Each structure stands twice: as C-alpha cells, then as structure tokens.
Backbone as ProteinMPNN parsed JSONL, in Angstrom:
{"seq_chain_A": "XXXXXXXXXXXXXXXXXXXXXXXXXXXXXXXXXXXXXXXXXXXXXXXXXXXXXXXXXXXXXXXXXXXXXXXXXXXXXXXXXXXXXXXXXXXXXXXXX", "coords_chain_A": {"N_chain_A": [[-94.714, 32.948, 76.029], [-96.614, 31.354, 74.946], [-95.532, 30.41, 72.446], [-93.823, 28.824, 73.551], [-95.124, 27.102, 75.251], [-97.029, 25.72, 72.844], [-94.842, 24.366, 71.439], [-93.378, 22.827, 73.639], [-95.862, 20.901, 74.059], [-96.373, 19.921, 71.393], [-93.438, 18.611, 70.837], [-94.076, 16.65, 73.109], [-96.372, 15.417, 72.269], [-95.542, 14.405, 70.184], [-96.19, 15.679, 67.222], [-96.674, 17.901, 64.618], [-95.926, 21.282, 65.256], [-97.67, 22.784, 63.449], [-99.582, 21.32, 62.761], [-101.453, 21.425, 65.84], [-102.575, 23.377, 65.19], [-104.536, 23.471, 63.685], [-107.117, 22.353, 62.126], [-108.88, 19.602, 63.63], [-109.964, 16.66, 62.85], [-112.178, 13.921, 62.792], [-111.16, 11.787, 62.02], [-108.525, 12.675, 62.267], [-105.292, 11.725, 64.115], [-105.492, 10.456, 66.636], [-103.323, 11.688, 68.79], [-102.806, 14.082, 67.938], [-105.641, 15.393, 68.412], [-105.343, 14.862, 71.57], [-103.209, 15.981, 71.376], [-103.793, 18.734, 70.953], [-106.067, 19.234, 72.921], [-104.735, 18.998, 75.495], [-102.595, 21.439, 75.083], [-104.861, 23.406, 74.834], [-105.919, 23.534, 77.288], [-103.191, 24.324, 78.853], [-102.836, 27.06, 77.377], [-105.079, 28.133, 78.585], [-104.31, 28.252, 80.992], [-102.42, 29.28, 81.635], [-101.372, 31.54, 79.973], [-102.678, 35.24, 79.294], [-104.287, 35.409, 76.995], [-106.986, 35.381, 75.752], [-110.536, 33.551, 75.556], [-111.59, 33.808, 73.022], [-109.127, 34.241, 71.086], [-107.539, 32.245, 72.047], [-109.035, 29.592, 70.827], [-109.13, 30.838, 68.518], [-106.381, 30.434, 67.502], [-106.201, 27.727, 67.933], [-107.629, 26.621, 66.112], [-110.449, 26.058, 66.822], [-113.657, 25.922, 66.359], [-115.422, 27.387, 67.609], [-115.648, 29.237, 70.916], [-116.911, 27.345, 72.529], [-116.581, 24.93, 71.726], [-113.764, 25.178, 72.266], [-113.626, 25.555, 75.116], [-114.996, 22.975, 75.877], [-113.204, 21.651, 74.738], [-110.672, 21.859, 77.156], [-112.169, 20.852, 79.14], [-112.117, 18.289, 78.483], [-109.269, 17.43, 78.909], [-109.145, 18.212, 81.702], [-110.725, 16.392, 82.473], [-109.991, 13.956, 81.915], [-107.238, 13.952, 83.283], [-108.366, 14.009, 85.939], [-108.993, 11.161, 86.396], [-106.81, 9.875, 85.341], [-103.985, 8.666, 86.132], [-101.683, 8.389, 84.824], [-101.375, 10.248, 82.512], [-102.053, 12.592, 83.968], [-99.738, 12.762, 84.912], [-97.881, 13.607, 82.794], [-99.379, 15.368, 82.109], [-98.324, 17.699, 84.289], [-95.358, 17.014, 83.565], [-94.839, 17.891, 81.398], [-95.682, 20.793, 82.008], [-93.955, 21.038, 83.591], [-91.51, 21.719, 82.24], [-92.111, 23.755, 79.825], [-92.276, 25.72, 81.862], [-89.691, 26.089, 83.4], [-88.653, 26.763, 81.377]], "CA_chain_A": [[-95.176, 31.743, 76.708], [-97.777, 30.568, 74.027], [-94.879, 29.603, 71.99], [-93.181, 27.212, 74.743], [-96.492, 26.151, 75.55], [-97.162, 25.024, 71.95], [-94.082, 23.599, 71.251], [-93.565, 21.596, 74.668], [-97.034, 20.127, 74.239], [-95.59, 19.145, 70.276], [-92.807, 17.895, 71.145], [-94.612, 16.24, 73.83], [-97.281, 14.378, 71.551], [-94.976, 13.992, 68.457], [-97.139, 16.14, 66.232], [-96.406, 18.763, 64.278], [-96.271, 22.061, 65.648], [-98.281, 23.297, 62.495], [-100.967, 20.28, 63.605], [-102.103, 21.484, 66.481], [-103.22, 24.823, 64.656], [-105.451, 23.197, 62.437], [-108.849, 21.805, 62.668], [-108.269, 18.166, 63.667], [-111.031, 15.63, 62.035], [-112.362, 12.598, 63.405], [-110.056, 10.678, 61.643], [-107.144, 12.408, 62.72], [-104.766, 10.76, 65.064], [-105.724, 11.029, 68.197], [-102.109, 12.424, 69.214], [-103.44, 15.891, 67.759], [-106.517, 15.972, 69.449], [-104.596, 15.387, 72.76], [-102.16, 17.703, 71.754], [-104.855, 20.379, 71.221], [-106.67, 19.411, 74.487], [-103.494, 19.701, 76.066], [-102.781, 23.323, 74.333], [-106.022, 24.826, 75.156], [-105.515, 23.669, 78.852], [-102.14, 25.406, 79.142], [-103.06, 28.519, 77.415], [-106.219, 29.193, 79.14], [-104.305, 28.428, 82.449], [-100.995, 30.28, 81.923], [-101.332, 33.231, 79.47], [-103.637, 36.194, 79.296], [-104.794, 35.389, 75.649], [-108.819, 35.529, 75.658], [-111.371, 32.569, 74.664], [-111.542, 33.381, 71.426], [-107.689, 34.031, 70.998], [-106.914, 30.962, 71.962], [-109.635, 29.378, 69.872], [-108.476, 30.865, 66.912], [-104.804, 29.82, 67.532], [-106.241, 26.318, 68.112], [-108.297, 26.337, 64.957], [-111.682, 25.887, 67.066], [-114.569, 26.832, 65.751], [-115.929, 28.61, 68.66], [-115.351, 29.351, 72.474], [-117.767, 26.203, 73.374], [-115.539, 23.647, 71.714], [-112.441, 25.296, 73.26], [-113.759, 25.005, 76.473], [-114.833, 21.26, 75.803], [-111.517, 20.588, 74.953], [-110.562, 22.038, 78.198], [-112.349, 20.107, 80.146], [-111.803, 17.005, 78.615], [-107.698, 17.522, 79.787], [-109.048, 18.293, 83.203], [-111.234, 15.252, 83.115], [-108.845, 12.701, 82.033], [-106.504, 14.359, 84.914], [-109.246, 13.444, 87.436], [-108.915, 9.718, 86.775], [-105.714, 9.081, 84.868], [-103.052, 8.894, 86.998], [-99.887, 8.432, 83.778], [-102.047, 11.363, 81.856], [-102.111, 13.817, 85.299], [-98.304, 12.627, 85.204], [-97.819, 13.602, 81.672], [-99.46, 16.757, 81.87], [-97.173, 18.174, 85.065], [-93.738, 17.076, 83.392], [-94.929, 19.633, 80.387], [-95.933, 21.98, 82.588], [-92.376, 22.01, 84.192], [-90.111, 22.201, 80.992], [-92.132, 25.496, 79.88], [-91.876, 26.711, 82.798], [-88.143, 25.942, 83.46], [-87.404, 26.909, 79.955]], "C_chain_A": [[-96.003, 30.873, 75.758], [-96.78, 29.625, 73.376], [-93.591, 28.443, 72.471], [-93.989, 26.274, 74.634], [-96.73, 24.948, 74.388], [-95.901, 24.221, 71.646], [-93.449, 22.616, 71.942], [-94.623, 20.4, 74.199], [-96.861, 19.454, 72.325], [-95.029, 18.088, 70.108], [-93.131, 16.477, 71.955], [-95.387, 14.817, 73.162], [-96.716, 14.23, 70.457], [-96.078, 14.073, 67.739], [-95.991, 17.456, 65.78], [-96.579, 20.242, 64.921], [-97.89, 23.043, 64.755], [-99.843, 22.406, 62.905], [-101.749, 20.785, 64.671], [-102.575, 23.034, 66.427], [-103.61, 24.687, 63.973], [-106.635, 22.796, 62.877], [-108.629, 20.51, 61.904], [-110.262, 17.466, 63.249], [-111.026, 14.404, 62.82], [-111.321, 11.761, 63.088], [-108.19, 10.906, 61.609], [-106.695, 11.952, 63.369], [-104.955, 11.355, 66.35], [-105.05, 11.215, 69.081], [-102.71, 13.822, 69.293], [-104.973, 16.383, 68.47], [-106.29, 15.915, 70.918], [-103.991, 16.323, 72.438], [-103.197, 18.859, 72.082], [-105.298, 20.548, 72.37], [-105.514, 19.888, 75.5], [-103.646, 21.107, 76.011], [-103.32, 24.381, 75.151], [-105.875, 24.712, 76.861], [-104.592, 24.526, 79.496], [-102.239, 27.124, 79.087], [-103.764, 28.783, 77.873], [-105.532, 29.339, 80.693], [-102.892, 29.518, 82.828], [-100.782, 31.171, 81.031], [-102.401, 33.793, 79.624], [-104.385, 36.196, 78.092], [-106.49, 34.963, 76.165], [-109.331, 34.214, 75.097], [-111.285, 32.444, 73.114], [-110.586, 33.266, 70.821], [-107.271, 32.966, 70.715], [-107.976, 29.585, 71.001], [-109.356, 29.75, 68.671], [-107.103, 29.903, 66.072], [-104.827, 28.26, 67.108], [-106.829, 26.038, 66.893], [-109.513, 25.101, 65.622], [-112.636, 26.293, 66.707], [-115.305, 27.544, 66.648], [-115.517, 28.524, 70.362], [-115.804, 27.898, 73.069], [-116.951, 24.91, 72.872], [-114.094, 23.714, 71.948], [-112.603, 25.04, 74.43], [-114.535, 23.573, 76.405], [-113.621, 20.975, 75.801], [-110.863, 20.598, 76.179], [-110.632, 21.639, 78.939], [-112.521, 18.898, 80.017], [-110.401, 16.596, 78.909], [-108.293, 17.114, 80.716], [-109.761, 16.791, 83.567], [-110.347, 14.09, 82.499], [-107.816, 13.073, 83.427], [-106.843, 13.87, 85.951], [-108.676, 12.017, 87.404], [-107.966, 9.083, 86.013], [-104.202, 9.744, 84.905], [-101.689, 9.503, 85.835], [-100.567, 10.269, 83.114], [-101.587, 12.772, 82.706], [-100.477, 13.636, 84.628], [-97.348, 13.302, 83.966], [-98.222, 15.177, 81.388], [-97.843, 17.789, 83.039], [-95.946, 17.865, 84.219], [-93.993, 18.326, 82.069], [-94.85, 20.301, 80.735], [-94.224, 21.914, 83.073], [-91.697, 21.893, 82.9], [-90.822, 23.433, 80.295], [-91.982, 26.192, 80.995], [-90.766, 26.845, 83.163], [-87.781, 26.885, 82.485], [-87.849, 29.125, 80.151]], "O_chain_A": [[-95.983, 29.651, 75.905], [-96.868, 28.404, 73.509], [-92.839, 27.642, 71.915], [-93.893, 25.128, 74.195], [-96.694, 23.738, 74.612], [-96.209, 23.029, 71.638], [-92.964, 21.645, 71.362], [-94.293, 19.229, 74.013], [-97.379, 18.349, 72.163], [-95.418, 17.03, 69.611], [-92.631, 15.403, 71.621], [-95.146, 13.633, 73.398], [-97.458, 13.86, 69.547], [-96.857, 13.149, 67.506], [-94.951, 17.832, 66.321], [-97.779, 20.382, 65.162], [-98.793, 23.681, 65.297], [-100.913, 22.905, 63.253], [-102.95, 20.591, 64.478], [-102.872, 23.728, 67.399], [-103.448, 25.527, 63.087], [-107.048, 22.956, 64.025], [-108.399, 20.195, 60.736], [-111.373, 17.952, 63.461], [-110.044, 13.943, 63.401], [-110.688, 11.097, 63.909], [-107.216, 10.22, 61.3], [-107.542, 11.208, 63.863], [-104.64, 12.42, 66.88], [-105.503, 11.093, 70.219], [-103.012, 14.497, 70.278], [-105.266, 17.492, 68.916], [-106.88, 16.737, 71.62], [-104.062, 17.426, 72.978], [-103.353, 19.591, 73.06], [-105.155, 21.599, 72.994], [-105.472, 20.946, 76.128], [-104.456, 21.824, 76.599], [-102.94, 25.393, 75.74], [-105.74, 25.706, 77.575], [-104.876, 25.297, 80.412], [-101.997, 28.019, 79.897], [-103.715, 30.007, 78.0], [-105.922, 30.181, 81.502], [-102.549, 30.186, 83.803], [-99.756, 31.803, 81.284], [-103.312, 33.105, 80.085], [-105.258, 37.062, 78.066], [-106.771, 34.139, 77.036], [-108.665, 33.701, 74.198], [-111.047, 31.528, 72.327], [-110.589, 32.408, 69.938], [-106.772, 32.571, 69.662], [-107.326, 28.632, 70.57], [-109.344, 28.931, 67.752], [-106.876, 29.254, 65.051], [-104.046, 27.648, 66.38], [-106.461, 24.935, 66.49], [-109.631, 23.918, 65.304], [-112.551, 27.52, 66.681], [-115.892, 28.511, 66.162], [-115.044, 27.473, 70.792], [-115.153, 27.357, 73.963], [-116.73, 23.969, 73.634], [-113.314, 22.764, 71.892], [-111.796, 24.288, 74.976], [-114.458, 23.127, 77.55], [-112.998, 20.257, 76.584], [-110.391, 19.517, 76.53], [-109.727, 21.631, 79.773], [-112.953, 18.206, 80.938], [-110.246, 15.404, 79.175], [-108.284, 15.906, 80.952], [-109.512, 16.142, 84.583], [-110.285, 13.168, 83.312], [-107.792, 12.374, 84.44], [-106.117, 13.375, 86.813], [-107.924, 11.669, 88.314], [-108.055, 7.863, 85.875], [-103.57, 10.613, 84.305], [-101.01, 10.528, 85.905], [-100.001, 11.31, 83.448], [-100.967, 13.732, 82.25], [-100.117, 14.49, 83.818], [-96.153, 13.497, 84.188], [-97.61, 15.982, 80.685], [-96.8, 18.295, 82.622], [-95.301, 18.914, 84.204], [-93.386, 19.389, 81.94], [-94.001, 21.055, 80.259], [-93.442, 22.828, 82.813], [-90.811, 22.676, 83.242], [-90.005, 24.339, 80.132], [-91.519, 27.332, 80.971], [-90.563, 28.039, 83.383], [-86.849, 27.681, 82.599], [-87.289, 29.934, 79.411]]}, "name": "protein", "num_of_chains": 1, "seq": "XXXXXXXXXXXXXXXXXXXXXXXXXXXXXXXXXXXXXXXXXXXXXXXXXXXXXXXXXXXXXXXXXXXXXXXXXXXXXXXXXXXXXXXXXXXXXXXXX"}
C-alpha cells in the first residue's frame, strides 16, 4: 500500500517519486511539499507504518513535523473545497488499484 500511496500522490502532483523522499526546502516547489503533506496524510491514515516510519520515508526530521504536515492536508480539506476534491480522487485510484 505505501507504494500505491506514494506513487498515486506523484503522479498526482507531477513530482518525482524520488522527491517526495527527500527533505523539501523552502525554495522547493511547492508541488513537493503538497505532495509530502499529501503522503504523510495517506500513510498515517491507511497503513500500519509507525510515526517515525513514516517520517523517515518522508525525509522528516522528526514525528512533530510529520504530524504538522498532517494536519496541514486536513486543514486545507476543511476549507478547500477543489483540494478536499483532489485528495478523495487519490484516495480512490489506490484503493481501486
């Protein structure tokens, strides 16, 4: 599942798969730090992989800025409608696939 996950949410933000397993910089494009936010949303909500797991994967530097990223998904979700809309169609093509 991780590797649907990641490669939906890729595909998704036209990034590199390799991108969103790096440690993204202010001045990267702010595709890859959605993607990642994305990412960490999926994996914490649909595999069994652990905080730090998925922090590693993500190339976070600790649990507390994985779960920021986390909940900056969920809070764009709250109030942006195309975004919410954007996350669900990901969510169904890993899960389909």
């Amino acid at each position: 599942m991780t590797e649907k996950i990641i490669g939906v949410v890729a595909k998704h933000f036209q990034v590199d798969r390799i991108e969103i397993g790096t440690r993204a910089k202010l001045r990267d494009r702010q595709q890859i730090v959605e993607a990642k936010q994305a990412a960490a949303y999926f994996l914490w909500r649909y595999t069994d992989l652990r905080a730090n797991e998925i922090a590693s994967l993500l190339a976070y530097r600790s649990k507390q800025a994985l779960y920021e990223a986390r909940m900056a998904s969920k809070e764009v979700q709250s109030v942006n409608r195309s975004y919410r809309e954007e996350i669900a169609e990901m969510e169904k093509q890993f899960l389909r696939n």
